mmCIF file of C-alpha atoms in Angstrom:
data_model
loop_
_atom_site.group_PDB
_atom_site.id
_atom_site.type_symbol
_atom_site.label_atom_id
_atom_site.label_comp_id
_atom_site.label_asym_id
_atom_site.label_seq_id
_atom_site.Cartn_x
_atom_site.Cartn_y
_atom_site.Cartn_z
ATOM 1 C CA UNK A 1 18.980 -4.635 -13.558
ATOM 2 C CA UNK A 2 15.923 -7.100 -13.609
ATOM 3 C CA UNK A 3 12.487 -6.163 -11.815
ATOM 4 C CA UNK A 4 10.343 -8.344 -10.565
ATOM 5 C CA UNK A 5 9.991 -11.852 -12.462
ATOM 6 C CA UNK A 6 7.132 -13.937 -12.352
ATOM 7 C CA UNK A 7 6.651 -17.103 -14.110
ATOM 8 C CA UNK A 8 4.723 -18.432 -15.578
ATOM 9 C CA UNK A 9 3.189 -15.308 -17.392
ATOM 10 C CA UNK A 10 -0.135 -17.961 -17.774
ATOM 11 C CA UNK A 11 -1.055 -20.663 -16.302
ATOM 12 C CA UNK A 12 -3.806 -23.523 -17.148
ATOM 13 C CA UNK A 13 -5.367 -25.775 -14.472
ATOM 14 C CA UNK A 14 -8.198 -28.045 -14.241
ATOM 15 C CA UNK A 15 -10.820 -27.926 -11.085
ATOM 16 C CA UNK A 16 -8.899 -29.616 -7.906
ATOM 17 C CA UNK A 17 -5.226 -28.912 -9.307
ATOM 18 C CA UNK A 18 -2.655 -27.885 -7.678
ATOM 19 C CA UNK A 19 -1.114 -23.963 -9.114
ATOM 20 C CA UNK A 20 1.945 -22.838 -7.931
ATOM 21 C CA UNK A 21 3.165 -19.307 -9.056
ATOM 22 C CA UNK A 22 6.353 -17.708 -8.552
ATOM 23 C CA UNK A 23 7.998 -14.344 -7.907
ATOM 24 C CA UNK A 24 11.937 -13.297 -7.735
ATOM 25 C CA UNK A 25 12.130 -9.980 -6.400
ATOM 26 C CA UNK A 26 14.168 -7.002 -7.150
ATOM 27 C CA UNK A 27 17.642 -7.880 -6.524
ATOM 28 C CA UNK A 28 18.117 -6.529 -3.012
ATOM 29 C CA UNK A 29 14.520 -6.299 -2.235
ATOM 30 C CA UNK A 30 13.329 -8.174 0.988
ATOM 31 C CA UNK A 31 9.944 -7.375 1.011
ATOM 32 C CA UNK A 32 7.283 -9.018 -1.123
ATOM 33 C CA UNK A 33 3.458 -8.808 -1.255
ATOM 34 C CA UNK A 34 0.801 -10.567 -3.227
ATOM 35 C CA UNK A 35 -2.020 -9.571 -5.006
ATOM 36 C CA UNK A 36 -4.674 -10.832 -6.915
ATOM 37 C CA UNK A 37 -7.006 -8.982 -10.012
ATOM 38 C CA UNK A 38 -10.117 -10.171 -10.952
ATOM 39 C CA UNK A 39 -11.779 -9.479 -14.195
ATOM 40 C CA UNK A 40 -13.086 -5.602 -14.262
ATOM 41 C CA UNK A 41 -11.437 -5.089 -10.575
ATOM 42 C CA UNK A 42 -8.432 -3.445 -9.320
ATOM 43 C CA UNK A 43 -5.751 -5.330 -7.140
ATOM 44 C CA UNK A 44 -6.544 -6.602 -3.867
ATOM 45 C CA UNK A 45 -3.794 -7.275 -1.464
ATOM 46 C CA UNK A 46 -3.258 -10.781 -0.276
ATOM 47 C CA UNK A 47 -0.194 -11.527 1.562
ATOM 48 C CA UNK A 48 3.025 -9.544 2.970
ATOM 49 C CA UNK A 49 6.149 -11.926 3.645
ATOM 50 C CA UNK A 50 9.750 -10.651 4.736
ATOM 51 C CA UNK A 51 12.595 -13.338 4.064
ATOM 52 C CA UNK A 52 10.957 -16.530 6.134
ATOM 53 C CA UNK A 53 8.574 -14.861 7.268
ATOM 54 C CA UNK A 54 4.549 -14.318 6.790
ATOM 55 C CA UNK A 55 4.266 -10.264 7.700
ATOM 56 C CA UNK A 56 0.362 -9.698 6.813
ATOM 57 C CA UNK A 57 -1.803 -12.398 5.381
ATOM 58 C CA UNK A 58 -5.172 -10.332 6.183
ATOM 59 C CA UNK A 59 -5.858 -10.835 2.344
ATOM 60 C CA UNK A 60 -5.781 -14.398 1.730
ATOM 61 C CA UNK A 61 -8.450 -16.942 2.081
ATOM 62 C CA UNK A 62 -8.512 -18.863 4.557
ATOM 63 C CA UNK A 63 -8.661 -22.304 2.852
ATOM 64 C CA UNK A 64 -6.231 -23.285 -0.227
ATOM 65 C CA UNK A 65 -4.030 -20.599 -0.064
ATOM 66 C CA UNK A 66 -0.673 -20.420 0.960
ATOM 67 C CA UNK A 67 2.707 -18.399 0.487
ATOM 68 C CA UNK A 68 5.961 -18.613 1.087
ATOM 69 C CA UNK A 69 9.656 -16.623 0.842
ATOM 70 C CA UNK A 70 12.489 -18.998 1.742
ATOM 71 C CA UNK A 71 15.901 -17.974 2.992
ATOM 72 C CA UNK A 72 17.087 -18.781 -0.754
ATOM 73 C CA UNK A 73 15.082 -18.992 -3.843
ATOM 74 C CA UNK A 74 11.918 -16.942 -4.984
ATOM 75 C CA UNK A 75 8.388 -16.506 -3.073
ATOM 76 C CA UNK A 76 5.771 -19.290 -4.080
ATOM 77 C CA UNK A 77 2.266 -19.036 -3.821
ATOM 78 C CA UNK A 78 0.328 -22.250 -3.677
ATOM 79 C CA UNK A 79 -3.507 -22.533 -4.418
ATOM 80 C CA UNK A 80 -4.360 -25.856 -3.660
ATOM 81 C CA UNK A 81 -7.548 -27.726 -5.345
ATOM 82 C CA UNK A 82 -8.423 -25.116 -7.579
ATOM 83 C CA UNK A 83 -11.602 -23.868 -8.508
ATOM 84 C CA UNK A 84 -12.860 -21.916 -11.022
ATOM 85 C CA UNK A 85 -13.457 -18.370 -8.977
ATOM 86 C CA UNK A 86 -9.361 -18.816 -8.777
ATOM 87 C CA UNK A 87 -9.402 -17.516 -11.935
ATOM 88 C CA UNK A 88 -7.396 -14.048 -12.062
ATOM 89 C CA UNK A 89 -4.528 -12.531 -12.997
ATOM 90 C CA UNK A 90 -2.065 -12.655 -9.353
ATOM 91 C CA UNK A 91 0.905 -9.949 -8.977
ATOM 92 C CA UNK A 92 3.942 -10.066 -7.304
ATOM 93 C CA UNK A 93 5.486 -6.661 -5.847
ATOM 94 C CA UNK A 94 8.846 -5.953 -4.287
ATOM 95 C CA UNK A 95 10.454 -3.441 -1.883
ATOM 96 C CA UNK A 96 13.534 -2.443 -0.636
ATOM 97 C CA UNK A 97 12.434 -1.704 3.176
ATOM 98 C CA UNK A 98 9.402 -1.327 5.268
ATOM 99 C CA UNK A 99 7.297 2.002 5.548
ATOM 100 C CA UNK A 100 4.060 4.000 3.399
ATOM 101 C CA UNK A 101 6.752 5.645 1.738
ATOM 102 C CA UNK A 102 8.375 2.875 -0.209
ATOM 103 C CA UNK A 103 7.166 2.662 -3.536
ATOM 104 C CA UNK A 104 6.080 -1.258 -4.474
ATOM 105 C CA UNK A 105 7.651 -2.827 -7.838
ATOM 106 C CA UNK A 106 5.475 -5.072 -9.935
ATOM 107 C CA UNK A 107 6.187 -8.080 -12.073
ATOM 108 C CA UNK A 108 4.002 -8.811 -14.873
ATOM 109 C CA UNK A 109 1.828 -10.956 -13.112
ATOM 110 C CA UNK A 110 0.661 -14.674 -13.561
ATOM 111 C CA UNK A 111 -2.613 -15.123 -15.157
ATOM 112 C CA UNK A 112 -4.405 -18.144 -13.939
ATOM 113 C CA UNK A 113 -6.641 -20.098 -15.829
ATOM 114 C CA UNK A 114 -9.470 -22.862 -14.285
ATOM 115 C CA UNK A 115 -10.995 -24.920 -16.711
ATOM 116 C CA UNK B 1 -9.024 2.523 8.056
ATOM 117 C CA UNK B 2 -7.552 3.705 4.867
ATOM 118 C CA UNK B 3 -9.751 3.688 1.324
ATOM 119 C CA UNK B 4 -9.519 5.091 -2.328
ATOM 120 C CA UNK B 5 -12.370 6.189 -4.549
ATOM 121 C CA UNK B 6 -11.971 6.530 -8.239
ATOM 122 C CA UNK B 7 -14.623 9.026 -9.836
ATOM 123 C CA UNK B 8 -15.051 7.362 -13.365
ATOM 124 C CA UNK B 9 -14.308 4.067 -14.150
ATOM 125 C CA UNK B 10 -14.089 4.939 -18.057
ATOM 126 C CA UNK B 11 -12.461 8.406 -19.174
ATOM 127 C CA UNK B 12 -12.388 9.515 -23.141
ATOM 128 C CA UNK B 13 -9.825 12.576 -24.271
ATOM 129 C CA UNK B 14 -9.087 13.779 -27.555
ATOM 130 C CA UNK B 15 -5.447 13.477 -28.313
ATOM 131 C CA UNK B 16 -3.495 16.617 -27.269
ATOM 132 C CA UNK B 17 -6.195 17.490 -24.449
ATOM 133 C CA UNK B 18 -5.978 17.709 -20.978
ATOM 134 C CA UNK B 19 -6.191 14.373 -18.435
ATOM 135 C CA UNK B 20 -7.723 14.260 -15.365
ATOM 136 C CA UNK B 21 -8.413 10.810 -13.540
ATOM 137 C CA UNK B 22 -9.885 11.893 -9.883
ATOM 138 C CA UNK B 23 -9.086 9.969 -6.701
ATOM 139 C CA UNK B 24 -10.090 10.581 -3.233
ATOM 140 C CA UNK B 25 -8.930 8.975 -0.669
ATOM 141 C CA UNK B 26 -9.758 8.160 3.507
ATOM 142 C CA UNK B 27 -7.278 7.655 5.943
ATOM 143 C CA UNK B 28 -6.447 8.458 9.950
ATOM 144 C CA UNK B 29 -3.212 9.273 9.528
ATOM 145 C CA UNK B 30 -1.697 11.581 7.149
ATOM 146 C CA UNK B 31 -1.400 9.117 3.603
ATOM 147 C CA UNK B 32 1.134 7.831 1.564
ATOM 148 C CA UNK B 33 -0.560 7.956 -1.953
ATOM 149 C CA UNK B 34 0.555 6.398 -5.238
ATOM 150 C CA UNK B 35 -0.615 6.358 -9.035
ATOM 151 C CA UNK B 36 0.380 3.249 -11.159
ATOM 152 C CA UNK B 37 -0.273 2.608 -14.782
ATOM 153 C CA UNK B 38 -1.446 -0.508 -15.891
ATOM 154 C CA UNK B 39 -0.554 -1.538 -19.752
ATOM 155 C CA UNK B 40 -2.910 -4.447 -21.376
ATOM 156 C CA UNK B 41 -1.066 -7.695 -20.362
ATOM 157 C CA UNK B 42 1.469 -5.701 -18.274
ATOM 158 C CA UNK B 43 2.053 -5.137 -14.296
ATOM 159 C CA UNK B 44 1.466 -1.858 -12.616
ATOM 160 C CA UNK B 45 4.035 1.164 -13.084
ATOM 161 C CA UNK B 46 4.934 3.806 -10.486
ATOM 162 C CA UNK B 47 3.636 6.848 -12.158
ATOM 163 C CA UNK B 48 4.276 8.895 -8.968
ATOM 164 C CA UNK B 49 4.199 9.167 -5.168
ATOM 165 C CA UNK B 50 3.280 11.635 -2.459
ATOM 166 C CA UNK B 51 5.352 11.148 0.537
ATOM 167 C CA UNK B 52 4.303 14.281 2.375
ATOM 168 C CA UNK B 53 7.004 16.593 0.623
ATOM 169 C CA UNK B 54 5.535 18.948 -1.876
ATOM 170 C CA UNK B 55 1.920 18.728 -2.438
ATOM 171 C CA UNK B 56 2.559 19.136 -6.535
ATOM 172 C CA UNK B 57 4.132 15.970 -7.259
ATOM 173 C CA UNK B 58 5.613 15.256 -10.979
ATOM 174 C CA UNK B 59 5.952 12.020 -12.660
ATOM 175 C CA UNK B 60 6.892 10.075 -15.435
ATOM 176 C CA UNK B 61 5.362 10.550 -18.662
ATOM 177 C CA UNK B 62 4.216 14.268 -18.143
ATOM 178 C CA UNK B 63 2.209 13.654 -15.562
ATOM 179 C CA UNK B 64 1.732 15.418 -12.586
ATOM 180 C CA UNK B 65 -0.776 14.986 -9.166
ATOM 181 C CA UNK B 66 -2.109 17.391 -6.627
ATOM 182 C CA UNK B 67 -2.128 16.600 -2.965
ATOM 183 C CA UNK B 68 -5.324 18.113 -1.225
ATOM 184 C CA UNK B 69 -5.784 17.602 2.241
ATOM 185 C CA UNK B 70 -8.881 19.805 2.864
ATOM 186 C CA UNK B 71 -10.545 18.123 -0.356
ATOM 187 C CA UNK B 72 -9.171 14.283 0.526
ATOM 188 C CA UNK B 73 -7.850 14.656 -3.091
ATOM 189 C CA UNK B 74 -5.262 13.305 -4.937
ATOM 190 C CA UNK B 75 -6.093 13.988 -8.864
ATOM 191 C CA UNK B 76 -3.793 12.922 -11.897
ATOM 192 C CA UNK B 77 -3.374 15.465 -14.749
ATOM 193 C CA UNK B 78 -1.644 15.869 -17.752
ATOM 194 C CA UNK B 79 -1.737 19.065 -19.609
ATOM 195 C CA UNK B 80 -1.315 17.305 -23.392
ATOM 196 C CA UNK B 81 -2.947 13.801 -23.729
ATOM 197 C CA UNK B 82 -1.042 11.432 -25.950
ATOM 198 C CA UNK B 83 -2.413 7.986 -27.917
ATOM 199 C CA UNK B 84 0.119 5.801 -25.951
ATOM 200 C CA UNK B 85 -1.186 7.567 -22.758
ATOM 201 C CA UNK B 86 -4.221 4.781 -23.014
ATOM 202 C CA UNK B 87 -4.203 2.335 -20.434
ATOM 203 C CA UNK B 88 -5.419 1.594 -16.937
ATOM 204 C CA UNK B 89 -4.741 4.023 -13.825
ATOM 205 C CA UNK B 90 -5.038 3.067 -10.048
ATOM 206 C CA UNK B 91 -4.913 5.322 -7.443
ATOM 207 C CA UNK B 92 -3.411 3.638 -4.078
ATOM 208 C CA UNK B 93 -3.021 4.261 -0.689
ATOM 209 C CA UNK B 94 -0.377 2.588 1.416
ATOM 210 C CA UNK B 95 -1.179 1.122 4.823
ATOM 211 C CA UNK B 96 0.852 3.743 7.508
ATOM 212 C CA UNK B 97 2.721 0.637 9.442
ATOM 213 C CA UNK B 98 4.064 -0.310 5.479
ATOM 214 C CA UNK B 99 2.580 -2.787 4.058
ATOM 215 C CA UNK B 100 0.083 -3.634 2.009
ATOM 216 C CA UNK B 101 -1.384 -1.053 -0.603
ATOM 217 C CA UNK B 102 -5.291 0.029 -1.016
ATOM 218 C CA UNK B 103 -6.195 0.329 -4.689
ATOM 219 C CA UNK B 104 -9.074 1.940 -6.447
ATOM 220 C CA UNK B 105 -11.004 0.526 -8.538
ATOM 221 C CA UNK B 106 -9.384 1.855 -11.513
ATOM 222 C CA UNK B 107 -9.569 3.768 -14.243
ATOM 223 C CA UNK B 108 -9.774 3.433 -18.013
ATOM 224 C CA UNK B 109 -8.039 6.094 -20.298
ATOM 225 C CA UNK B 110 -9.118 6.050 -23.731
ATOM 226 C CA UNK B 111 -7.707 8.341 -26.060
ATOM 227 C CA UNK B 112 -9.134 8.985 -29.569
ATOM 228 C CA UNK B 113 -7.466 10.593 -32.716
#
């Protein structure tokens, strides 16, 4: 029973590139957040999406970002024109429903790399 | 709005001696509070959960966390500490509508010999 898949594990871009990282939920799991850990930090929340739809996107800039978790197919989120403070490693977590109570599943995460 | 404080970003134990990694936490309405382990390279793992059952709660791994409502507490211990016990623990607090999760800051096990 697979967990939470990200690819890629690492990721290279160059200043003003386009990164786009993905994450296949928990089989059966609707519910999927983003979150993003810089160097010497813990995780800060980005983005909540339920199938189609954008939940919570308190955490994401406001500029560049985007996300996405089509009908079919895994959630993508896009960082358009890169720069180099985009450099972190980004998680994907899963959940089976909505509520405090559900615990969150994590993939291994993407790291992203500006150069 | 809901918050987590980890006291000690960098913990030492000798091998076979007893863990604690503090975490306090603020919140308006009675909390939902998790502990993940973070290997090098590696995503977070559910270590344990308080859902407002029993305040002891047991987890994987031997470990084991203390609700505390008069204290704001929510401390991770483990009696024996063990070398593959070394790694990265975050405290979190989830947001009472579901949702997103508040992390600490972390904190660093390191266990010698």
């Amino acid at each position: 029973n697979a967990g939470v898949m990200q690819n890629p594990r690492h990721l290279v871009r160059r200043r003003g590139q386009e990164a786009r990282l993905r994450c296949s939920p928990v089989k059966g799991h609707s519910h999927v957040y983003w979150y993003r850990q810089l160097p010497e930090e813990g995780l800060k929340f980005m983005v909540y999406l339920q199938k189609e739809n954008i939940i919570d996107e308190s955490g994401m800039p406001k500029e560049r970002f985007s996300a996405e978790f089509p009908k079919e197919g895994p959630s993508i989120l896009r960082i358009q024109q890169v720069v180099r403070g985009d450099s972190a490693a980004y998680f994907c977590a899963s959940s089976e429903g909505t509520g405090g109570h559900q615990p969150q599943h994590f993939g291994d995460g993407t790291r992203l790399s500006i150069l | 709005a809901q918050s987590v404080t980890q006291l000690g970003s960098h913990v030492s134990v000798s091998e076979g001696a007893l863990v604690l990694l503090r975490c306090n936490y603020s919140s308006s309405v009675p909390p939902y509070l998790f502990w993940y382990v973070q290997y090098p390279n590696q995503g977070l793992q559910l270590l344990l959960k308080y859902t407002s059952a029993a305040t002891l709660v047991k987890g994987i791994n031997g470990f084991e966390a203390e609700f505390k409502k008069s204290e704001t507490s929510f401390h991770l211990t483990k009696p024996s500490a063990h070398m593959s016990d070394a790694a990265e623990y975050f405290c979190a607090v989830s947001d009472p509508q579901g949702g997103k999760l508040i992390f600490g800051q972390g904190t660093e096990l390191s266990v010698k010999p």
